[in-house]
Amino acid sequence: MTNGRVNPTHRLEDQGIAGLGSVYYNLIEPALIEAAVRRDEGRLGLGGTFLVSTGKHTGRSPKDKFVVRTPSVEDSIWWENNKPMDPAKFDALHADMLAHMKGKDYFVQDLYAGADPEHRLDVRVVAELAWHGLFIRHLLRRPARAELDSFVPEFTIINCPSFRADPERHGCRSETVIALNFEKKLILIGNTAYAGENKKAVFTLLNYILPGKGVMAMHCSANHAIDNPGDTAVFFGLSGTGKTTLSADPSRTLIGDDEHGWSDKGTF
């Protein structure tokens, strides 16, 4: 059963993802919270917050992240620092994950990664958990409702925390896997409920794609003078060094405090 608003020519079935239970497309925040509560994914806290446990993974799993080694990226990926995955292993992982998903309900969000229309990436997130849909709606930019009717994803992320990978069959390190295939424009995430994997997967895409378009991808915070975007300040530093605090200046306009792009037109 299909629920919600979606481009009628780009449903999951059109991407080869079939046999699921109910599919909920682009639900807004109240509906996602209701679904998450109903499915016992967490509980409501004070002030309307939604509280969850991410299980054994309370952070990202960088050692379980792989890039599929295909000809198009062979010479542009630093393989000493990025773990390669054989295309055949990825295909097996993809097939097994799709089989595991059959009969289960999923929550789909079609979103923009990036504020600049010239450089943004149209991303579809297919989430087993309703609260993952809620999470990613806060991290990426939401299209206008009418824009969903013609939305065509450039990359798709499938996040299935209940799926456990087989290291021997799938060419990974453990039962947890994050596999990125640039050729198939697909990211598969399994056996982790840590929602930050969704966000970091998108940032990984942008960090690879944007430099090729002449845009500097940055892990930073940034602000600009009120009514003067040309007067921009960028704050670099490792996590926890104060970037967000420094950029949250009441006398300036906050651009953001995590990932940004610097193009010929400015910072976004």
PDB file of C-alpha atoms in Angstrom:
ATOM      1  CA  MET A   1       0.000   0.000   0.000  1.00  0.00           C
ATOM      2  CA  THR A   2       1.290   3.451  -0.959  1.00  0.00           C
ATOM      3  CA  ASN A   3       0.726   6.465   1.259  1.00  0.00           C
ATOM      4  CA  GLY A   4       1.793  10.086   0.835  1.00  0.00           C
ATOM      5  CA  ARG A   5       2.905  12.262  -2.037  1.00  0.00           C
ATOM      6  CA  VAL A   6       5.438  11.075  -4.595  1.00  0.00           C
ATOM      7  CA  ASN A   7       6.340  11.372  -8.264  1.00  0.00           C
ATOM      8  CA  PRO A   8       4.058   8.707  -9.804  1.00  0.00           C
ATOM      9  CA  THR A   9       6.799   7.659 -12.234  1.00  0.00           C
ATOM     10  CA  HIS A  10       9.444   7.229  -9.516  1.00  0.00           C
ATOM     11  CA  ARG A  11       7.983   5.055  -6.803  1.00  0.00           C
ATOM     12  CA  LEU A  12      10.107   2.391  -5.149  1.00  0.00           C
ATOM     13  CA  GLU A  13       8.746  -0.204  -7.569  1.00  0.00           C
ATOM     14  CA  ASP A  14      10.272   1.814 -10.410  1.00  0.00           C
ATOM     15  CA  GLN A  15      13.650   1.375  -8.702  1.00  0.00           C
ATOM     16  CA  GLY A  16      13.258  -2.381  -8.395  1.00  0.00           C
ATOM     17  CA  ILE A  17      12.240  -2.256  -4.724  1.00  0.00           C
ATOM     18  CA  ALA A  18       9.055  -4.316  -4.623  1.00  0.00           C
ATOM     19  CA  GLY A  19       7.088  -6.613  -2.346  1.00  0.00           C
ATOM     20  CA  LEU A  20       7.195  -4.312   0.670  1.00  0.00           C
ATOM     21  CA  GLY A  21       4.391  -3.806   3.165  1.00  0.00           C
ATOM     22  CA  SER A  22       3.075  -0.252   3.417  1.00  0.00           C
ATOM     23  CA  VAL A  23       5.270   2.482   1.947  1.00  0.00           C
ATOM     24  CA  TYR A  24       4.907   5.969   3.377  1.00  0.00           C
ATOM     25  CA  TYR A  25       6.203   8.707   1.086  1.00  0.00           C
ATOM     26  CA  ASN A  26       7.258  12.104   2.394  1.00  0.00           C
ATOM     27  CA  LEU A  27       5.249  12.119   5.598  1.00  0.00           C
ATOM     28  CA  ILE A  28       5.579  15.365   7.528  1.00  0.00           C
ATOM     29  CA  GLU A  29       6.911  15.566  11.067  1.00  0.00           C
ATOM     30  CA  PRO A  30       3.709  14.988  13.105  1.00  0.00           C
ATOM     31  CA  ALA A  31       2.823  11.916  11.036  1.00  0.00           C
ATOM     32  CA  LEU A  32       6.339  10.503  11.410  1.00  0.00           C
ATOM     33  CA  ILE A  33       6.268  10.990  15.176  1.00  0.00           C
ATOM     34  CA  GLU A  34       2.854   9.321  15.372  1.00  0.00           C
ATOM     35  CA  ALA A  35       4.158   6.387  13.345  1.00  0.00           C
ATOM     36  CA  ALA A  36       7.300   6.090  15.457  1.00  0.00           C
ATOM     37  CA  VAL A  37       5.280   6.102  18.689  1.00  0.00           C
ATOM     38  CA  ARG A  38       2.796   3.585  17.305  1.00  0.00           C
ATOM     39  CA  ARG A  39       5.648   1.295  16.247  1.00  0.00           C
ATOM     40  CA  ASP A  40       7.314   1.617  19.660  1.00  0.00           C
ATOM     41  CA  GLU A  41      10.507   3.065  18.179  1.00  0.00           C
ATOM     42  CA  GLY A  42      10.903   5.478  21.092  1.00  0.00           C
ATOM     43  CA  ARG A  43       8.897   7.754  23.341  1.00  0.00           C
ATOM     44  CA  LEU A  44       7.868  11.374  23.603  1.00  0.00           C
ATOM     45  CA  GLY A  45       9.861  13.585  25.930  1.00  0.00           C
ATOM     46  CA  LEU A  46       9.309  17.009  27.420  1.00  0.00           C
ATOM     47  CA  GLY A  47       8.552  19.752  24.934  1.00  0.00           C
ATOM     48  CA  GLY A  48       7.596  17.340  22.159  1.00  0.00           C
ATOM     49  CA  THR A  49      11.032  15.802  21.709  1.00  0.00           C
ATOM     50  CA  PHE A  50      11.259  12.199  20.561  1.00  0.00           C
ATOM     51  CA  LEU A  51      13.627   9.984  22.545  1.00  0.00           C
ATOM     52  CA  VAL A  52      15.199   6.867  21.050  1.00  0.00           C
ATOM     53  CA  SER A  53      17.882   4.305  21.721  1.00  0.00           C
ATOM     54  CA  THR A  54      20.179   3.466  18.822  1.00  0.00           C
ATOM     55  CA  GLY A  55      21.180   0.126  20.327  1.00  0.00           C
ATOM     56  CA  LYS A  56      24.771  -1.058  20.259  1.00  0.00           C
ATOM     57  CA  HIS A  57      25.840   1.642  17.812  1.00  0.00           C
ATOM     58  CA  THR A  58      25.873   4.993  19.601  1.00  0.00           C
ATOM     59  CA  GLY A  59      28.035   6.566  16.912  1.00  0.00           C
ATOM     60  CA  ARG A  60      29.148   5.996  13.352  1.00  0.00           C
ATOM     61  CA  SER A  61      30.989   2.843  12.270  1.00  0.00           C
ATOM     62  CA  PRO A  62      33.778   4.118   9.978  1.00  0.00           C
ATOM     63  CA  LYS A  63      35.512   0.735   9.885  1.00  0.00           C
ATOM     64  CA  ASP A  64      32.371  -0.769   8.336  1.00  0.00           C
ATOM     65  CA  LYS A  65      32.104   1.779   5.521  1.00  0.00           C
ATOM     66  CA  PHE A  66      32.983   0.695   1.978  1.00  0.00           C
ATOM     67  CA  VAL A  67      33.117   2.202  -1.511  1.00  0.00           C
ATOM     68  CA  VAL A  68      32.393  -0.106  -4.421  1.00  0.00           C
ATOM     69  CA  ARG A  69      35.458  -0.242  -6.660  1.00  0.00           C
ATOM     70  CA  THR A  70      34.130   0.534 -10.138  1.00  0.00           C
ATOM     71  CA  PRO A  71      35.958   1.930 -13.205  1.00  0.00           C
ATOM     72  CA  SER A  72      34.352   5.371 -12.888  1.00  0.00           C
ATOM     73  CA  VAL A  73      35.914   5.988  -9.461  1.00  0.00           C
ATOM     74  CA  GLU A  74      38.994   3.746  -9.645  1.00  0.00           C
ATOM     75  CA  ASP A  75      41.427   6.619 -10.184  1.00  0.00           C
ATOM     76  CA  SER A  76      39.701   9.257  -8.054  1.00  0.00           C
ATOM     77  CA  ILE A  77      39.271   7.487  -4.700  1.00  0.00           C
ATOM     78  CA  TRP A  78      42.058   7.351  -2.117  1.00  0.00           C
ATOM     79  CA  TRP A  79      41.962   3.588  -1.542  1.00  0.00           C
ATOM     80  CA  GLU A  80      44.490   3.635   1.273  1.00  0.00           C
ATOM     81  CA  ASN A  81      41.918   5.408   3.436  1.00  0.00           C
ATOM     82  CA  ASN A  82      38.693   4.095   1.864  1.00  0.00           C
ATOM     83  CA  LYS A  83      37.867   0.410   2.016  1.00  0.00           C
ATOM     84  CA  PRO A  84      36.989  -1.059  -1.400  1.00  0.00           C
ATOM     85  CA  MET A  85      34.123  -3.457  -2.023  1.00  0.00           C
ATOM     86  CA  ASP A  86      33.938  -5.742  -5.037  1.00  0.00           C
ATOM     87  CA  PRO A  87      30.955  -4.964  -7.316  1.00  0.00           C
ATOM     88  CA  ALA A  88      29.790  -8.591  -7.206  1.00  0.00           C
ATOM     89  CA  LYS A  89      29.793  -8.511  -3.397  1.00  0.00           C
ATOM     90  CA  PHE A  90      27.726  -5.329  -3.474  1.00  0.00           C
ATOM     91  CA  ASP A  91      25.237  -6.931  -5.850  1.00  0.00           C
ATOM     92  CA  ALA A  92      24.847  -9.848  -3.440  1.00  0.00           C
ATOM     93  CA  LEU A  93      24.399  -7.433  -0.546  1.00  0.00           C
ATOM     94  CA  HIS A  94      21.801  -5.472  -2.508  1.00  0.00           C
ATOM     95  CA  ALA A  95      19.837  -8.585  -3.474  1.00  0.00           C
ATOM     96  CA  ASP A  96      19.890  -9.966   0.062  1.00  0.00           C
ATOM     97  CA  MET A  97      18.804  -6.670   1.566  1.00  0.00           C
ATOM     98  CA  LEU A  98      15.893  -6.345  -0.869  1.00  0.00           C
ATOM     99  CA  ALA A  99      14.810  -9.888  -0.003  1.00  0.00           C
ATOM    100  CA  HIS A 100      15.006  -9.060   3.706  1.00  0.00           C
ATOM    101  CA  MET A 101      12.869  -5.941   3.205  1.00  0.00           C
ATOM    102  CA  LYS A 102       9.913  -7.781   1.663  1.00  0.00           C
ATOM    103  CA  GLY A 103       6.710  -7.484   3.652  1.00  0.00           C
ATOM    104  CA  LYS A 104       8.066  -4.737   5.918  1.00  0.00           C
ATOM    105  CA  ASP A 105       6.832  -1.149   6.083  1.00  0.00           C
ATOM    106  CA  TYR A 106       9.190   1.617   4.934  1.00  0.00           C
ATOM    107  CA  PHE A 107       9.340   5.392   5.150  1.00  0.00           C
ATOM    108  CA  VAL A 108      10.626   7.309   2.141  1.00  0.00           C
ATOM    109  CA  GLN A 109      11.854  10.896   2.156  1.00  0.00           C
ATOM    110  CA  ASP A 110      12.730  12.826  -1.016  1.00  0.00           C
ATOM    111  CA  LEU A 111      15.010  15.710  -0.057  1.00  0.00           C
ATOM    112  CA  TYR A 112      17.575  18.221  -1.288  1.00  0.00           C
ATOM    113  CA  ALA A 113      21.166  18.028  -0.038  1.00  0.00           C
ATOM    114  CA  GLY A 114      22.441  21.580  -0.334  1.00  0.00           C
ATOM    115  CA  ALA A 115      20.828  25.018  -0.378  1.00  0.00           C
ATOM    116  CA  ASP A 116      22.184  26.142  -3.761  1.00  0.00           C
ATOM    117  CA  PRO A 117      19.866  24.845  -6.533  1.00  0.00           C
ATOM    118  CA  GLU A 118      22.822  24.776  -8.933  1.00  0.00           C
ATOM    119  CA  HIS A 119      24.817  22.380  -6.769  1.00  0.00           C
ATOM    120  CA  ARG A 120      22.300  20.548  -4.594  1.00  0.00           C
ATOM    121  CA  LEU A 121      21.844  16.790  -4.782  1.00  0.00           C
ATOM    122  CA  ASP A 122      18.387  15.219  -4.991  1.00  0.00           C
ATOM    123  CA  VAL A 123      18.426  12.357  -2.487  1.00  0.00           C
ATOM    124  CA  ARG A 124      15.912   9.650  -1.604  1.00  0.00           C
ATOM    125  CA  VAL A 125      16.180   8.017   1.828  1.00  0.00           C
ATOM    126  CA  VAL A 126      14.351   4.699   2.270  1.00  0.00           C
ATOM    127  CA  ALA A 127      14.174   4.058   6.007  1.00  0.00           C
ATOM    128  CA  GLU A 128      12.985   1.073   7.992  1.00  0.00           C
ATOM    129  CA  LEU A 129      12.488   3.319  11.033  1.00  0.00           C
ATOM    130  CA  ALA A 130       9.998   6.185  11.009  1.00  0.00           C
ATOM    131  CA  TRP A 131      12.226   8.259  13.260  1.00  0.00           C
ATOM    132  CA  HIS A 132      15.053   8.015  10.722  1.00  0.00           C
ATOM    133  CA  GLY A 133      12.703   9.742   8.295  1.00  0.00           C
ATOM    134  CA  LEU A 134      12.082  12.406  10.929  1.00  0.00           C
ATOM    135  CA  PHE A 135      15.821  12.782  11.524  1.00  0.00           C
ATOM    136  CA  ILE A 136      16.785  13.242   7.888  1.00  0.00           C
ATOM    137  CA  ARG A 137      13.941  15.746   7.294  1.00  0.00           C
ATOM    138  CA  HIS A 138      15.646  17.982   9.849  1.00  0.00           C
ATOM    139  CA  LEU A 139      19.125  17.579   8.340  1.00  0.00           C
ATOM    140  CA  LEU A 140      18.357  18.034   4.637  1.00  0.00           C
ATOM    141  CA  ARG A 141      16.122  20.527   2.828  1.00  0.00           C
ATOM    142  CA  ARG A 142      12.488  19.708   2.166  1.00  0.00           C
ATOM    143  CA  PRO A 143      11.085  20.359  -1.323  1.00  0.00           C
ATOM    144  CA  ALA A 144       7.814  22.240  -1.634  1.00  0.00           C
ATOM    145  CA  ARG A 145       4.925  19.785  -1.688  1.00  0.00           C
ATOM    146  CA  ALA A 146       4.257  20.502  -5.371  1.00  0.00           C
ATOM    147  CA  GLU A 147       7.908  19.767  -6.225  1.00  0.00           C
ATOM    148  CA  LEU A 148       7.519  16.205  -4.963  1.00  0.00           C
ATOM    149  CA  ASP A 149       5.305  15.425  -7.955  1.00  0.00           C
ATOM    150  CA  SER A 150       8.313  15.719 -10.276  1.00  0.00           C
ATOM    151  CA  PHE A 151      11.127  14.752  -7.884  1.00  0.00           C
ATOM    152  CA  VAL A 152      13.642  12.331  -9.401  1.00  0.00           C
ATOM    153  CA  PRO A 153      16.324  11.076  -6.982  1.00  0.00           C
ATOM    154  CA  GLU A 154      19.932  11.219  -8.135  1.00  0.00           C
ATOM    155  CA  PHE A 155      21.065   8.943  -5.293  1.00  0.00           C
ATOM    156  CA  THR A 156      19.119   6.566  -3.069  1.00  0.00           C
ATOM    157  CA  ILE A 157      19.985   5.486   0.469  1.00  0.00           C
ATOM    158  CA  ILE A 158      18.420   2.292   1.819  1.00  0.00           C
ATOM    159  CA  ASN A 159      18.722   2.015   5.589  1.00  0.00           C
ATOM    160  CA  CYS A 160      17.718  -1.328   7.082  1.00  0.00           C
ATOM    161  CA  PRO A 161      18.855  -1.687  10.724  1.00  0.00           C
ATOM    162  CA  SER A 162      17.301  -5.159  11.078  1.00  0.00           C
ATOM    163  CA  PHE A 163      19.451  -6.540   8.234  1.00  0.00           C
ATOM    164  CA  ARG A 164      22.684  -8.276   9.176  1.00  0.00           C
ATOM    165  CA  ALA A 165      25.422  -8.556   6.598  1.00  0.00           C
ATOM    166  CA  ASP A 166      27.458 -11.712   6.023  1.00  0.00           C
ATOM    167  CA  PRO A 167      31.148 -10.695   5.884  1.00  0.00           C
ATOM    168  CA  GLU A 168      32.161 -13.632   3.687  1.00  0.00           C
ATOM    169  CA  ARG A 169      29.268 -13.316   1.254  1.00  0.00           C
ATOM    170  CA  HIS A 170      29.148  -9.523   1.140  1.00  0.00           C
ATOM    171  CA  GLY A 171      32.833  -8.652   1.379  1.00  0.00           C
ATOM    172  CA  CYS A 172      32.524  -6.550   4.522  1.00  0.00           C
ATOM    173  CA  ARG A 173      34.100  -6.587   7.985  1.00  0.00           C
ATOM    174  CA  SER A 174      31.151  -7.439  10.235  1.00  0.00           C
ATOM    175  CA  GLU A 175      27.363  -7.735  10.284  1.00  0.00           C
ATOM    176  CA  THR A 176      27.246  -3.932  10.094  1.00  0.00           C
ATOM    177  CA  VAL A 177      27.772  -2.401   6.677  1.00  0.00           C
ATOM    178  CA  ILE A 178      27.640   0.958   4.905  1.00  0.00           C
ATOM    179  CA  ALA A 179      28.299   0.451   1.189  1.00  0.00           C
ATOM    180  CA  LEU A 180      28.433   3.259  -1.379  1.00  0.00           C
ATOM    181  CA  ASN A 181      28.140   2.519  -5.093  1.00  0.00           C
ATOM    182  CA  PHE A 182      28.688   5.611  -7.249  1.00  0.00           C
ATOM    183  CA  GLU A 183      27.957   3.732 -10.459  1.00  0.00           C
ATOM    184  CA  LYS A 184      24.531   2.560  -9.269  1.00  0.00           C
ATOM    185  CA  LYS A 185      23.930   5.772  -7.305  1.00  0.00           C
ATOM    186  CA  LEU A 186      23.002   3.696  -4.300  1.00  0.00           C
ATOM    187  CA  ILE A 187      24.021   3.476  -0.636  1.00  0.00           C
ATOM    188  CA  LEU A 188      23.122   0.468   1.515  1.00  0.00           C
ATOM    189  CA  ILE A 189      23.177   0.675   5.324  1.00  0.00           C
ATOM    190  CA  GLY A 190      22.555  -2.370   7.506  1.00  0.00           C
ATOM    191  CA  ASN A 191      22.643  -3.442  11.160  1.00  0.00           C
ATOM    192  CA  THR A 192      22.943   0.016  12.693  1.00  0.00           C
ATOM    193  CA  ALA A 193      20.170   2.243  14.017  1.00  0.00           C
ATOM    194  CA  TYR A 194      22.507   5.204  14.463  1.00  0.00           C
ATOM    195  CA  ALA A 195      20.778   7.844  12.316  1.00  0.00           C
ATOM    196  CA  GLY A 196      23.959   9.823  11.747  1.00  0.00           C
ATOM    197  CA  GLU A 197      24.962   7.242   9.134  1.00  0.00           C
ATOM    198  CA  ASN A 198      22.233   8.684   6.873  1.00  0.00           C
ATOM    199  CA  LYS A 199      23.589  12.197   7.195  1.00  0.00           C
ATOM    200  CA  LYS A 200      27.227  11.191   6.803  1.00  0.00           C
ATOM    201  CA  ALA A 201      26.384   9.119   3.724  1.00  0.00           C
ATOM    202  CA  VAL A 202      24.974  12.232   2.062  1.00  0.00           C
ATOM    203  CA  PHE A 203      27.985  14.308   3.092  1.00  0.00           C
ATOM    204  CA  THR A 204      30.300  11.647   1.663  1.00  0.00           C
ATOM    205  CA  LEU A 205      28.499  11.981  -1.667  1.00  0.00           C
ATOM    206  CA  LEU A 206      28.816  15.758  -1.636  1.00  0.00           C
ATOM    207  CA  ASN A 207      32.470  15.649  -0.592  1.00  0.00           C
ATOM    208  CA  TYR A 208      33.181  13.560  -3.696  1.00  0.00           C
ATOM    209  CA  ILE A 209      30.872  15.299  -6.189  1.00  0.00           C
ATOM    210  CA  LEU A 210      31.207  19.000  -5.345  1.00  0.00           C
ATOM    211  CA  PRO A 211      34.981  19.426  -5.912  1.00  0.00           C
ATOM    212  CA  GLY A 212      34.459  18.126  -9.443  1.00  0.00           C
ATOM    213  CA  LYS A 213      32.059  21.031  -9.990  1.00  0.00           C
ATOM    214  CA  GLY A 214      34.518  23.614  -8.719  1.00  0.00           C
ATOM    215  CA  VAL A 215      32.929  23.787  -5.269  1.00  0.00           C
ATOM    216  CA  MET A 216      34.970  23.401  -2.089  1.00  0.00           C
ATOM    217  CA  ALA A 217      33.260  21.004   0.327  1.00  0.00           C
ATOM    218  CA  MET A 218      33.923  21.943   3.948  1.00  0.00           C
ATOM    219  CA  HIS A 219      33.304  20.553   7.436  1.00  0.00           C
ATOM    220  CA  CYS A 220      32.797  23.854   9.209  1.00  0.00           C
ATOM    221  CA  SER A 221      30.336  26.368  10.563  1.00  0.00           C
ATOM    222  CA  ALA A 222      29.654  29.674   8.852  1.00  0.00           C
ATOM    223  CA  ASN A 223      27.824  32.953   9.283  1.00  0.00           C
ATOM    224  CA  HIS A 224      27.529  36.256   7.453  1.00  0.00           C
ATOM    225  CA  ALA A 225      26.810  39.871   8.268  1.00  0.00           C
ATOM    226  CA  ILE A 226      23.127  40.699   8.528  1.00  0.00           C
ATOM    227  CA  ASP A 227      21.796  41.625   5.061  1.00  0.00           C
ATOM    228  CA  ASN A 228      25.277  41.144   3.570  1.00  0.00           C
ATOM    229  CA  PRO A 229      25.999  37.527   2.527  1.00  0.00           C
ATOM    230  CA  GLY A 230      29.256  38.687   0.962  1.00  0.00           C
ATOM    231  CA  ASP A 231      30.700  39.302   4.432  1.00  0.00           C
ATOM    232  CA  THR A 232      31.078  35.627   5.364  1.00  0.00           C
ATOM    233  CA  ALA A 233      33.073  34.027   8.167  1.00  0.00           C
ATOM    234  CA  VAL A 234      33.979  30.327   8.092  1.00  0.00           C
ATOM    235  CA  PHE A 235      35.040  28.417  11.223  1.00  0.00           C
ATOM    236  CA  PHE A 236      37.110  25.246  10.834  1.00  0.00           C
ATOM    237  CA  GLY A 237      38.040  22.755  13.534  1.00  0.00           C
ATOM    238  CA  LEU A 238      37.613  19.214  14.777  1.00  0.00           C
ATOM    239  CA  SER A 239      34.384  18.155  16.467  1.00  0.00           C
ATOM    240  CA  GLY A 240      33.973  19.767  19.864  1.00  0.00           C
ATOM    241  CA  THR A 241      36.381  22.656  19.277  1.00  0.00           C
ATOM    242  CA  GLY A 242      33.709  25.383  19.329  1.00  0.00           C
ATOM    243  CA  LYS A 243      32.722  25.976  15.696  1.00  0.00           C
ATOM    244  CA  THR A 244      29.003  26.127  16.468  1.00  0.00           C
ATOM    245  CA  THR A 245      29.500  28.365  19.499  1.00  0.00           C
ATOM    246  CA  LEU A 246      31.637  30.833  17.562  1.00  0.00           C
ATOM    247  CA  SER A 247      29.297  30.963  14.573  1.00  0.00           C
ATOM    248  CA  ALA A 248      26.167  31.497  16.712  1.00  0.00           C
ATOM    249  CA  ASP A 249      26.819  35.232  16.936  1.00  0.00           C
ATOM    250  CA  PRO A 250      23.608  37.210  17.641  1.00  0.00           C
ATOM    251  CA  SER A 251      24.938  40.112  15.581  1.00  0.00           C
ATOM    252  CA  ARG A 252      25.324  37.941  12.451  1.00  0.00           C
ATOM    253  CA  THR A 253      23.182  35.521  10.427  1.00  0.00           C
ATOM    254  CA  LEU A 254      23.975  31.826  10.869  1.00  0.00           C
ATOM    255  CA  ILE A 255      24.429  29.921   7.595  1.00  0.00           C
ATOM    256  CA  GLY A 256      24.943  26.544   9.259  1.00  0.00           C
ATOM    257  CA  ASP A 257      27.213  24.564  11.547  1.00  0.00           C
ATOM    258  CA  ASP A 258      28.198  21.275   9.938  1.00  0.00           C
ATOM    259  CA  GLU A 259      28.794  20.843   6.196  1.00  0.00           C
ATOM    260  CA  HIS A 260      29.070  23.636   3.639  1.00  0.00           C
ATOM    261  CA  GLY A 261      30.061  24.324   0.068  1.00  0.00           C
ATOM    262  CA  TRP A 262      32.063  27.310  -1.166  1.00  0.00           C
ATOM    263  CA  SER A 263      31.338  28.173  -4.792  1.00  0.00           C
ATOM    264  CA  ASP A 264      32.046  31.184  -6.995  1.00  0.00           C
ATOM    265  CA  LYS A 265      28.712  32.595  -5.785  1.00  0.00           C
ATOM    266  CA  GLY A 266      29.368  32.238  -2.069  1.00  0.00           C
ATOM    267  CA  THR A 267      28.959  29.814   0.812  1.00  0.00           C
ATOM    268  CA  PHE A 268      25.920  27.566   1.226  1.00  0.00           C
TER     269      PHE A 268
END
